[in-house]
């Protein structure tokens, strides 16, 4: 093989990069009907995290290598990376064999090919850029290593000065080599001009009779090409193959998300008790009290306060809004500036207008609540008739008395009143008072007579 010119592109030109994501693992140790790489960390599948890191950094193109019957993995990959190509590895013959299932994409003329594992969800975009740049700067192979607390089981980096001489799999390593703690994290970047040829030269003469991707280092060096090590933290390359590791990955990811929120200006009174999703958008000067869970697709604008023990998903929370304590916001909850949704309330698929108040023990579902409306304690929108959902419209400045049931579809016009305890089944016109409850009757003297009679009976010993 001809020795290539040392670097791929001029510094100004972005190198064309292909990412090959290996996702053919069975994940039997997860003990799950779900393929391993679809298990979630911070609300996103592991393969989703990997593809997200790819799209935020290096990728012009991606090919995902899946096992047979892995349509749901392919579907998930396309959600995150719509142009991803899918290749199938029928037999699991090793990591190099897996990469070669992406032969067609690798042969399509990319400057750099990056290999990633779909069960390594903590990899950072910046690390992928560093791997790519190592190849752009003249290496034919750049492998990602880490200092292992316990190196057992990992491939070891055999260094020769600055160069990576070989990666030796644990099972094939000598005693001396097993003492090396700089280990292979699995991710690798290859010079796209040579990738196919180098991968094709890898054999399976090893203890596991597998085609090891790691052998590409020695193959490259034999061809007179350069291999280097790039390093990352152990956390970043952590592979997840059981639920214990999944929980460990979740902890690390949550710590990252918490730290990012705080660095972006969010006050977390007790960071360890706040859970974010990978896509939570939270502005500076928001305060989050302890024990708050953010599910997917939530955004919070500045000066909002999320009080303790609230569960929030699919919600848009405006500037200065107060939520909680003990609030559940479900998908489609849109809380406009200055509104309040207070303790023990649930809001779903409903818009709460500017300055409106839903303060105590209410369920507001499939509704539009106008600006400055006041929803009294215990108010319920009866939005479901057992077959269909219906909407409730509440106009600006309307006042809904406590414990009202608003039977949708129904409109309560601006500025109107609903008496406490009413069951409202008909539209309420602007400025009106609606009362929909049994009329009160006062029976003069009844209680006094009752008490006197009962006391007499008790004294006489008659029931
Ligand atoms: C691999 C590395 C090892 C490294 C370790 C880090 C090789 C030969 N060894 O070992 O140096 O320290 O990762 O975790 O590369 N896969 C396929 N098809 C296959 C085989 C594997 O898609 O035929 C995928 C797996 O799903 C997984 C990844 O490749 O995502 C790594 O495979 P795994 O068997 O976990 O590799 P290790 O033996 O741990």
PDB file of C-alpha atoms and ligand atoms in Angstrom, residues 22-25 36 65 89 91-95 97-98 117-119 153-155 167 169 184-186 210 212-214, ligand 1:
ATOM      1  CA  UNK A  22     -22.282  -0.778  15.734  1.00  0.00           C
ATOM      2  CA  UNK A  23     -25.599  -1.868  17.174  1.00  0.00           C
ATOM      3  CA  UNK A  24     -25.666  -5.598  16.571  1.00  0.00           C
ATOM      4  CA  UNK A  25     -25.395  -6.551  20.251  1.00  0.00           C
ATOM      5  CA  UNK A  36     -30.182  -3.235  24.439  1.00  0.00           C
ATOM      6  CA  UNK A  65     -24.957  -1.844  11.662  1.00  0.00           C
ATOM      7  CA  UNK A  89     -24.686  -8.119  10.314  1.00  0.00           C
ATOM      8  CA  UNK A  91     -23.520 -13.448  11.993  1.00  0.00           C
ATOM      9  CA  UNK A  92     -21.698 -11.878  14.899  1.00  0.00           C
ATOM     10  CA  UNK A  93     -18.116 -12.499  13.857  1.00  0.00           C
ATOM     11  CA  UNK A  94     -16.419  -9.590  15.597  1.00  0.00           C
ATOM     12  CA  UNK A  95     -16.144  -5.831  15.578  1.00  0.00           C
ATOM     13  CA  UNK A  97     -16.619  -7.872  10.612  1.00  0.00           C
ATOM     14  CA  UNK A  98     -19.409  -5.633  11.919  1.00  0.00           C
ATOM     15  CA  UNK A 117     -20.639   1.537  19.679  1.00  0.00           C
ATOM     16  CA  UNK A 118     -24.351   2.135  20.146  1.00  0.00           C
ATOM     17  CA  UNK A 119     -24.122   0.953  23.762  1.00  0.00           C
ATOM     18  CA  UNK A 153     -11.624  -7.434  30.001  1.00  0.00           C
ATOM     19  CA  UNK A 154     -10.567  -4.412  27.981  1.00  0.00           C
ATOM     20  CA  UNK A 155      -8.154  -4.282  25.078  1.00  0.00           C
ATOM     21  CA  UNK A 167      -4.224  -3.005  20.858  1.00  0.00           C
ATOM     22  CA  UNK A 169      -7.387  -7.945  23.671  1.00  0.00           C
ATOM     23  CA  UNK A 184      -9.365   0.688  24.507  1.00  0.00           C
ATOM     24  CA  UNK A 185     -12.688   2.473  24.804  1.00  0.00           C
ATOM     25  CA  UNK A 186     -13.741   1.037  21.455  1.00  0.00           C
ATOM     26  CA  UNK A 210     -13.205 -13.162  15.854  1.00  0.00           C
ATOM     27  CA  UNK A 212     -11.088  -7.768  15.830  1.00  0.00           C
ATOM     28  CA  UNK A 213     -11.362  -4.126  14.800  1.00  0.00           C
ATOM     29  CA  UNK A 214      -8.506  -3.477  17.186  1.00  0.00           C
TER      30      UNK A 214
HETATM   31  C1  LIG B   1     -14.299  -4.273  22.505  1.00  0.00           C
HETATM   32  C2  LIG B   1     -12.853  -4.094  22.040  1.00  0.00           C
HETATM   33  C3  LIG B   1     -11.964  -3.902  23.279  1.00  0.00           C
HETATM   34  C4  LIG B   1     -12.460  -2.718  24.093  1.00  0.00           C
HETATM   35  C5  LIG B   1     -13.943  -2.895  24.448  1.00  0.00           C
HETATM   36  C6  LIG B   1     -14.462  -1.627  25.075  1.00  0.00           C
HETATM   37  C7  LIG B   1     -12.582  -5.375  19.977  1.00  0.00           C
HETATM   38  C8  LIG B   1     -12.083  -6.625  19.384  1.00  0.00           C
HETATM   39  N1  LIG B   1     -12.457  -5.255  21.304  1.00  0.00           N
HETATM   40  O1  LIG B   1     -14.331  -5.467  23.256  1.00  0.00           O
HETATM   41  O2  LIG B   1     -10.636  -3.665  22.885  1.00  0.00           O
HETATM   42  O3  LIG B   1     -11.690  -2.567  25.264  1.00  0.00           O
HETATM   43  O4  LIG B   1     -14.700  -3.144  23.253  1.00  0.00           O
HETATM   44  O5  LIG B   1     -15.774  -1.824  25.494  1.00  0.00           O
HETATM   45  O6  LIG B   1     -13.072  -4.526  19.263  1.00  0.00           O
HETATM   46  N2  LIG B   1     -20.413  -5.746  17.932  1.00  0.00           N
HETATM   47  C9  LIG B   1     -21.114  -5.977  16.765  1.00  0.00           C
HETATM   48  N3  LIG B   1     -20.860  -7.117  16.069  1.00  0.00           N
HETATM   49  C10 LIG B   1     -19.932  -8.027  16.465  1.00  0.00           C
HETATM   50  C11 LIG B   1     -19.225  -7.781  17.661  1.00  0.00           C
HETATM   51  C12 LIG B   1     -19.495  -6.634  18.366  1.00  0.00           C
HETATM   52  O7  LIG B   1     -21.941  -5.158  16.374  1.00  0.00           O
HETATM   53  O8  LIG B   1     -19.749  -9.020  15.756  1.00  0.00           O
HETATM   54  C13 LIG B   1     -20.689  -4.516  18.662  1.00  0.00           C
HETATM   55  C14 LIG B   1     -21.341  -4.776  20.017  1.00  0.00           C
HETATM   56  O9  LIG B   1     -22.734  -4.727  19.928  1.00  0.00           O
HETATM   57  C15 LIG B   1     -20.820  -3.664  20.877  1.00  0.00           C
HETATM   58  C16 LIG B   1     -19.449  -3.380  20.285  1.00  0.00           C
HETATM   59  O10 LIG B   1     -19.449  -3.906  18.984  1.00  0.00           O
HETATM   60  O11 LIG B   1     -21.594  -2.507  20.757  1.00  0.00           O
HETATM   61  C17 LIG B   1     -18.327  -3.975  21.122  1.00  0.00           C
HETATM   62  O12 LIG B   1     -18.514  -5.359  21.165  1.00  0.00           O
HETATM   63  P1  LIG B   1     -18.176  -6.172  22.457  1.00  0.00           P
HETATM   64  O13 LIG B   1     -18.419  -7.599  22.187  1.00  0.00           O
HETATM   65  O14 LIG B   1     -18.855  -5.543  23.611  1.00  0.00           O
HETATM   66  O15 LIG B   1     -16.614  -5.904  22.533  1.00  0.00           O
HETATM   67  P2  LIG B   1     -15.657  -6.241  23.684  1.00  0.00           P
HETATM   68  O16 LIG B   1     -15.357  -7.672  23.668  1.00  0.00           O
HETATM   69  O17 LIG B   1     -16.147  -5.639  24.932  1.00  0.00           O
END
